[in-house]
Amino acid sequence: MPEQMKPYLPSAFLLFLILYLGVQALTGQRGLLSGGERDALLAKREAQLAHLTEQRRDLEVRVRYLRTESLSKDLLEERARAVLGFADPRDYVVRLSAPVAHNPDAIQTS
C-alpha cells in the first residue's frame, strides 16, 4: 500500500499548499476580502493625521508669536497666567468644578 501512495504524496502536498495559499490570499491579513478593514483603518489614520497636523499648525503659530522678534503681549500674558495660575486683580475669575470626561482617544499635551 505505501508503494502505491508514493507517487501521490508530492501531488497531495502541492494541492494542500495551493489550497492553503488560496485561502490566505482571500482571507489573510492582506487578503482580497479584508479590503474594507484596511480602508476603515486608513480613514481612521488619515483623520488622526489631519487632527495632529492642525494641532501642529496651532502650536507653530503660538511659538512664532512667542519669539522675541514678533512677541505678542496678549499671548505671552495668556501663557503666563495658564502656566503660573495667576489672574489679574481686575479679572473676574469663575471657578467651575465640573467632572472631567475621560476620552481615551484624546491626545494629551503637556
Short mmCIF file of C-alpha atoms in Angstrom, two decimals:
data_model
loop_
_atom_site.label_atom_id
_atom_site.label_comp_id
_atom_site.label_asym_id
_atom_site.label_seq_id
_atom_site.Cartn_x
_atom_site.Cartn_y
_atom_site.Cartn_z
CA MET A 1 0.00 0.00 0.00
CA PRO A 2 2.70 2.61 0.81
CA GLU A 3 4.36 1.98 -2.58
CA GLN A 4 1.09 2.77 -4.31
CA MET A 5 0.69 6.03 -2.36
CA LYS A 6 4.26 7.20 -3.00
CA PRO A 7 3.60 8.91 -6.36
CA TYR A 8 0.56 10.75 -4.94
CA LEU A 9 2.31 12.28 -1.91
CA PRO A 10 4.03 15.14 -3.81
CA SER A 11 0.77 15.86 -5.66
CA ALA A 12 -1.22 15.86 -2.40
CA PHE A 13 1.35 18.13 -0.77
CA LEU A 14 1.22 20.58 -3.71
CA LEU A 15 -2.59 20.53 -3.66
CA PHE A 16 -2.62 21.28 0.07
CA LEU A 17 -0.08 24.08 -0.46
CA ILE A 18 -2.17 25.63 -3.27
CA LEU A 19 -5.32 25.44 -1.15
CA TYR A 20 -3.59 27.00 1.84
CA LEU A 21 -2.17 29.85 -0.22
CA GLY A 22 -5.53 30.39 -1.91
CA VAL A 23 -7.34 30.67 1.41
CA GLN A 24 -4.69 33.08 2.69
CA ALA A 25 -4.97 35.17 -0.48
CA LEU A 26 -8.69 35.59 0.18
CA THR A 27 -8.93 35.86 3.96
CA GLY A 28 -5.44 36.70 5.22
CA GLN A 29 -4.29 39.98 6.72
CA ARG A 30 -3.61 41.40 3.26
CA GLY A 31 -6.21 39.26 1.51
CA LEU A 32 -8.80 40.30 -1.01
CA LEU A 33 -11.70 40.09 1.44
CA SER A 34 -10.07 42.27 4.12
CA GLY A 35 -10.01 45.42 1.99
CA GLY A 36 -12.86 47.03 3.95
CA GLU A 37 -10.98 46.71 7.21
CA ARG A 38 -7.88 48.26 5.64
CA ASP A 39 -9.95 51.12 4.21
CA ALA A 40 -11.55 51.79 7.61
CA LEU A 41 -8.15 51.77 9.31
CA LEU A 42 -6.77 54.09 6.62
CA ALA A 43 -9.65 56.55 7.10
CA LYS A 44 -9.12 56.50 10.87
CA ARG A 45 -5.39 57.13 10.50
CA GLU A 46 -5.99 59.94 7.97
CA ALA A 47 -8.39 61.64 10.40
CA GLN A 48 -5.82 61.28 13.16
CA LEU A 49 -3.14 62.73 10.88
CA ALA A 50 -5.37 65.70 10.00
CA HIS A 51 -6.01 66.35 13.71
CA LEU A 52 -2.30 66.19 14.54
CA THR A 53 -1.42 68.42 11.57
CA GLU A 54 -3.94 71.04 12.72
CA GLN A 55 -2.60 70.81 16.26
CA ARG A 56 0.95 71.26 14.98
CA ARG A 57 -0.03 74.33 12.94
CA ASP A 58 -1.61 75.87 16.03
CA LEU A 59 1.49 75.20 18.10
CA GLU A 60 3.74 76.63 15.38
CA VAL A 61 1.69 79.85 15.32
CA ARG A 62 1.86 80.11 19.11
CA VAL A 63 5.63 79.56 19.07
CA ARG A 64 6.06 82.15 16.33
CA TYR A 65 4.22 84.74 18.44
CA LEU A 66 6.35 83.94 21.49
CA ARG A 67 9.65 84.63 19.71
CA THR A 68 11.40 87.87 20.55
CA GLU A 69 11.19 89.37 17.04
CA SER A 70 7.39 89.03 16.94
CA LEU A 71 6.30 88.88 20.55
CA SER A 72 2.56 89.04 21.20
CA LYS A 73 1.93 90.51 24.63
CA ASP A 74 -1.57 89.04 24.82
CA LEU A 75 -0.34 85.51 24.08
CA LEU A 76 2.56 85.92 26.50
CA GLU A 77 0.19 87.08 29.23
CA GLU A 78 -2.23 84.22 28.50
CA ARG A 79 0.53 81.61 28.71
CA ALA A 80 1.96 83.13 31.89
CA ARG A 81 -1.46 83.04 33.53
CA ALA A 82 -2.09 79.47 32.41
CA VAL A 83 1.32 78.17 33.49
CA LEU A 84 1.63 80.10 36.74
CA GLY A 85 -2.04 80.02 37.68
CA PHE A 86 -2.25 83.75 38.35
CA ALA A 87 -5.03 86.17 37.47
CA ASP A 88 -5.03 89.92 37.08
CA PRO A 89 -6.64 91.71 40.06
CA ARG A 90 -9.09 93.35 37.64
CA ASP A 91 -10.22 89.99 36.22
CA TYR A 92 -13.36 88.16 37.26
CA VAL A 93 -12.47 84.56 37.99
CA VAL A 94 -15.21 81.96 37.73
CA ARG A 95 -14.23 78.56 39.10
CA LEU A 96 -16.06 75.55 37.73
CA SER A 97 -15.98 72.16 39.35
CA ALA A 98 -17.37 70.05 36.51
CA PRO A 99 -16.38 66.39 36.26
CA VAL A 100 -13.73 65.79 33.64
CA ALA A 101 -14.85 63.30 30.98
CA HIS A 102 -12.23 60.71 30.18
CA ASN A 103 -11.68 60.30 26.43
CA PRO A 104 -9.17 57.51 25.62
CA ASP A 105 -8.78 58.75 22.02
CA ALA A 106 -7.81 62.25 23.06
CA ILE A 107 -4.16 63.13 22.86
CA GLN A 108 -2.88 64.82 25.96
CA THR A 109 -0.34 67.61 25.63
CA SER A 110 1.82 68.92 28.41
#
